[in-house]
Amino acid sequence: MRVLVTPDYRTLSEEAAALVARAIRAKPDITLGLPTGNTPLGMYDELIRRHRDENLDCSRVRTFNLDEYLGLAPDNPQSYYAYMRARFFDHVNIAAENTHIPNGSPDVNADAECGRYEDAIRNAGGIDLLIVGIGSNGHIAFNEPGSSFDSRTRVATLAPETIENAKRHFPNDASIPTSAITIGIRTILDARRILLLASGPGKAEAIERMLRDPVSESVPASALRLHPDVISILDESVRQRQ
Ligand code: PGA
């Protein structure tokens, strides 16, 4: 794994967007794996700027999001579907039919949806470049500690610290989902290239464990060390332990 440490969050976001933009220009019909959360917001802003100011063309780009809360319909403002539209899709020339997010609606047959989603990734030819954040407990997508490295898209129960971290985004604690549809660790490792982003002292321990602990299912992000083409872009704040 290559590790790039940038001075601040803004530079992290610019470096990440530059890498993604280069990949899009090299393969205009690229298939991207896309994350949600706070960390990629600056990268999305910078990609939108490049679309607006530098003609970055997303018209043939295909995307698969990494996960979605179970129990939230796409029109729920807390859904990742709503996040992706508001933060990225509505601001670039991506075709709606080329974007994919697991359907976490309350009435969905979740197991069938997981199988359908994994098949859709495979039928698209797999993911060329997958961008992922890391949880303070070392999770990647919603693969919490203990997740099998052979896992594929499935329903996962959220860890207590993941639910705690989600609180700031939900109007009241009762409405926070306790499970999600997530692509699996094997699905992540199947991607041809992986870009991991981490910012802030709350991620220091998780990054340290990802890089230095034995590769183990107790640290899901350590699975990335089994992949031949991973770059982690961190910023200096990750080094400032709380
Ligand atoms: P964050 O989430 O970017 O909001 O910190 C990352 C993650 O939990 O994967």
PDB file of N, CA, C and O and ligand atoms in Angstrom, residues 35-41 66-67 80 83 132-137 139-142 162 165 168-169 197-199 203, ligand 1:
ATOM      1  N   PRO A  35     -17.911   6.343  -2.136  1.00  0.00           N
ATOM      2  CA  PRO A  35     -18.258   6.382  -0.718  1.00  0.00           C
ATOM      3  C   PRO A  35     -19.149   7.575  -0.376  1.00  0.00           C
ATOM      4  O   PRO A  35     -19.272   8.522  -1.155  1.00  0.00           O
ATOM      5  N   THR A  36     -19.732   7.512   0.804  1.00  0.00           N
ATOM      6  CA  THR A  36     -20.441   8.670   1.364  1.00  0.00           C
ATOM      7  C   THR A  36     -19.704   9.068   2.651  1.00  0.00           C
ATOM      8  O   THR A  36     -18.566   8.699   2.846  1.00  0.00           O
ATOM      9  N   GLY A  37     -20.361   9.832   3.528  1.00  0.00           N
ATOM     10  CA  GLY A  37     -19.697  10.265   4.759  1.00  0.00           C
ATOM     11  C   GLY A  37     -19.085  11.649   4.601  1.00  0.00           C
ATOM     12  O   GLY A  37     -19.215  12.292   3.553  1.00  0.00           O
ATOM     13  N   ASN A  38     -18.395  12.110   5.639  1.00  0.00           N
ATOM     14  CA  ASN A  38     -17.808  13.456   5.629  1.00  0.00           C
ATOM     15  C   ASN A  38     -16.539  13.527   4.797  1.00  0.00           C
ATOM     16  O   ASN A  38     -16.275  14.528   4.129  1.00  0.00           O
ATOM     17  N   THR A  39     -15.733  12.461   4.851  1.00  0.00           N
ATOM     18  CA  THR A  39     -14.389  12.533   4.286  1.00  0.00           C
ATOM     19  C   THR A  39     -14.379  12.858   2.790  1.00  0.00           C
ATOM     20  O   THR A  39     -13.564  13.688   2.363  1.00  0.00           O
ATOM     21  N   PRO A  40     -15.247  12.253   1.961  1.00  0.00           N
ATOM     22  CA  PRO A  40     -15.137  12.527   0.523  1.00  0.00           C
ATOM     23  C   PRO A  40     -15.786  13.826   0.058  1.00  0.00           C
ATOM     24  O   PRO A  40     -15.744  14.140  -1.133  1.00  0.00           O
ATOM     25  N   LEU A  41     -16.383  14.604   0.967  1.00  0.00           N
ATOM     26  CA  LEU A  41     -17.125  15.792   0.524  1.00  0.00           C
ATOM     27  C   LEU A  41     -16.236  16.763  -0.246  1.00  0.00           C
ATOM     28  O   LEU A  41     -16.632  17.302  -1.283  1.00  0.00           O
ATOM     29  N   LEU A  66     -20.977   2.217  -2.249  1.00  0.00           N
ATOM     30  CA  LEU A  66     -20.491   1.104  -1.429  1.00  0.00           C
ATOM     31  C   LEU A  66     -21.572   0.549  -0.514  1.00  0.00           C
ATOM     32  O   LEU A  66     -21.543  -0.623  -0.152  1.00  0.00           O
ATOM     33  N   ASP A  67     -22.525   1.410  -0.125  1.00  0.00           N
ATOM     34  CA  ASP A  67     -23.485   0.961   0.892  1.00  0.00           C
ATOM     35  C   ASP A  67     -24.695   1.887   0.962  1.00  0.00           C
ATOM     36  O   ASP A  67     -24.715   2.958   0.344  1.00  0.00           O
ATOM     37  N   TYR A  80     -28.255   7.568   1.670  1.00  0.00           N
ATOM     38  CA  TYR A  80     -27.065   7.839   0.870  1.00  0.00           C
ATOM     39  C   TYR A  80     -27.450   8.193  -0.565  1.00  0.00           C
ATOM     40  O   TYR A  80     -26.699   8.867  -1.264  1.00  0.00           O
ATOM     41  N   TYR A  83     -27.875  11.848  -0.354  1.00  0.00           N
ATOM     42  CA  TYR A  83     -26.529  12.425  -0.220  1.00  0.00           C
ATOM     43  C   TYR A  83     -25.858  12.512  -1.592  1.00  0.00           C
ATOM     44  O   TYR A  83     -25.294  13.539  -1.975  1.00  0.00           O
ATOM     45  N   VAL A 132     -12.811   4.723  -0.854  1.00  0.00           N
ATOM     46  CA  VAL A 132     -13.416   4.274   0.401  1.00  0.00           C
ATOM     47  C   VAL A 132     -12.848   5.084   1.567  1.00  0.00           C
ATOM     48  O   VAL A 132     -11.684   5.501   1.529  1.00  0.00           O
ATOM     49  N   GLY A 133     -13.685   5.324   2.583  1.00  0.00           N
ATOM     50  CA  GLY A 133     -13.212   5.925   3.824  1.00  0.00           C
ATOM     51  C   GLY A 133     -12.919   4.818   4.832  1.00  0.00           C
ATOM     52  O   GLY A 133     -12.918   3.631   4.503  1.00  0.00           O
ATOM     53  N   ILE A 134     -12.654   5.213   6.053  1.00  0.00           N
ATOM     54  CA  ILE A 134     -12.391   4.225   7.114  1.00  0.00           C
ATOM     55  C   ILE A 134     -13.116   4.698   8.371  1.00  0.00           C
ATOM     56  O   ILE A 134     -13.140   5.902   8.665  1.00  0.00           O
ATOM     57  N   GLY A 135     -13.750   3.774   9.067  1.00  0.00           N
ATOM     58  CA  GLY A 135     -14.412   4.131  10.316  1.00  0.00           C
ATOM     59  C   GLY A 135     -13.395   4.199  11.451  1.00  0.00           C
ATOM     60  O   GLY A 135     -12.296   3.649  11.349  1.00  0.00           O
ATOM     61  N   SER A 136     -13.769   4.850  12.537  1.00  0.00           N
ATOM     62  CA  SER A 136     -12.848   4.939  13.683  1.00  0.00           C
ATOM     63  C   SER A 136     -12.569   3.551  14.256  1.00  0.00           C
ATOM     64  O   SER A 136     -11.577   3.336  14.945  1.00  0.00           O
ATOM     65  N   ASN A 137     -13.424   2.585  13.948  1.00  0.00           N
ATOM     66  CA  ASN A 137     -13.186   1.199  14.394  1.00  0.00           C
ATOM     67  C   ASN A 137     -12.533   0.343  13.302  1.00  0.00           C
ATOM     68  O   ASN A 137     -12.471  -0.868  13.423  1.00  0.00           O
ATOM     69  N   HIS A 139     -13.625   0.014  10.173  1.00  0.00           N
ATOM     70  CA  HIS A 139     -14.516  -0.549   9.140  1.00  0.00           C
ATOM     71  C   HIS A 139     -14.245   0.083   7.773  1.00  0.00           C
ATOM     72  O   HIS A 139     -13.765   1.222   7.685  1.00  0.00           O
ATOM     73  N   ILE A 140     -14.547  -0.674   6.705  1.00  0.00           N
ATOM     74  CA  ILE A 140     -14.531  -0.139   5.338  1.00  0.00           C
ATOM     75  C   ILE A 140     -15.887  -0.467   4.729  1.00  0.00           C
ATOM     76  O   ILE A 140     -16.365  -1.586   4.836  1.00  0.00           O
ATOM     77  N   ALA A 141     -16.509   0.525   4.074  1.00  0.00           N
ATOM     78  CA  ALA A 141     -17.942   0.497   3.804  1.00  0.00           C
ATOM     79  C   ALA A 141     -18.607   0.137   5.152  1.00  0.00           C
ATOM     80  O   ALA A 141     -18.160   0.615   6.198  1.00  0.00           O
ATOM     81  N   PHE A 142     -19.632  -0.715   5.178  1.00  0.00           N
ATOM     82  CA  PHE A 142     -20.175  -1.091   6.502  1.00  0.00           C
ATOM     83  C   PHE A 142     -19.721  -2.494   6.885  1.00  0.00           C
ATOM     84  O   PHE A 142     -20.446  -3.242   7.538  1.00  0.00           O
ATOM     85  N   THR A 162     -20.365   2.967  15.207  1.00  0.00           N
ATOM     86  CA  THR A 162     -20.829   3.482  13.911  1.00  0.00           C
ATOM     87  C   THR A 162     -22.157   4.213  14.108  1.00  0.00           C
ATOM     88  O   THR A 162     -22.380   5.295  13.546  1.00  0.00           O
ATOM     89  N   ASN A 165     -21.448   7.513  15.782  1.00  0.00           N
ATOM     90  CA  ASN A 165     -20.904   8.501  14.837  1.00  0.00           C
ATOM     91  C   ASN A 165     -21.978   9.036  13.891  1.00  0.00           C
ATOM     92  O   ASN A 165     -21.865  10.160  13.388  1.00  0.00           O
ATOM     93  N   ARG A 168     -24.883  12.571  14.525  1.00  0.00           N
ATOM     94  CA  ARG A 168     -24.905  13.993  14.132  1.00  0.00           C
ATOM     95  C   ARG A 168     -25.699  14.215  12.848  1.00  0.00           C
ATOM     96  O   ARG A 168     -26.074  15.336  12.523  1.00  0.00           O
ATOM     97  N   HIS A 169     -25.950  13.141  12.079  1.00  0.00           N
ATOM     98  CA  HIS A 169     -26.664  13.319  10.810  1.00  0.00           C
ATOM     99  C   HIS A 169     -28.163  13.032  10.918  1.00  0.00           C
ATOM    100  O   HIS A 169     -28.888  13.184   9.940  1.00  0.00           O
ATOM    101  N   LEU A 197      -9.308   7.198   1.808  1.00  0.00           N
ATOM    102  CA  LEU A 197      -9.164   8.572   2.295  1.00  0.00           C
ATOM    103  C   LEU A 197      -9.411   8.613   3.800  1.00  0.00           C
ATOM    104  O   LEU A 197     -10.370   7.991   4.280  1.00  0.00           O
ATOM    105  N   ALA A 198      -8.568   9.343   4.522  1.00  0.00           N
ATOM    106  CA  ALA A 198      -8.805   9.500   5.964  1.00  0.00           C
ATOM    107  C   ALA A 198      -8.295  10.854   6.426  1.00  0.00           C
ATOM    108  O   ALA A 198      -7.196  11.278   6.064  1.00  0.00           O
ATOM    109  N   SER A 199      -9.113  11.520   7.234  1.00  0.00           N
ATOM    110  CA  SER A 199      -8.752  12.830   7.770  1.00  0.00           C
ATOM    111  C   SER A 199      -9.225  12.919   9.218  1.00  0.00           C
ATOM    112  O   SER A 199     -10.298  12.415   9.553  1.00  0.00           O
ATOM    113  N   LYS A 203      -9.382   9.282  13.334  1.00  0.00           N
ATOM    114  CA  LYS A 203      -9.021   8.141  12.485  1.00  0.00           C
ATOM    115  C   LYS A 203      -7.603   7.641  12.759  1.00  0.00           C
ATOM    116  O   LYS A 203      -7.167   6.675  12.138  1.00  0.00           O
TER     117      LYS A 203
HETATM  118  P1  PGA B   1     -16.653   9.605   7.579  1.00  0.00           P
HETATM  119  O1  PGA B   1     -17.017   8.061   7.521  1.00  0.00           O
HETATM  120  O2  PGA B   1     -16.047   9.933   6.254  1.00  0.00           O
HETATM  121  O3  PGA B   1     -17.952  10.304   7.813  1.00  0.00           O
HETATM  122  O4  PGA B   1     -15.675   9.774   8.700  1.00  0.00           O
HETATM  123  C1  PGA B   1     -16.059   7.165   7.066  1.00  0.00           C
HETATM  124  C2  PGA B   1     -16.531   5.760   7.318  1.00  0.00           C
HETATM  125  O5  PGA B   1     -17.146   5.507   8.374  1.00  0.00           O
HETATM  126  O6  PGA B   1     -16.285   4.907   6.472  1.00  0.00           O
END
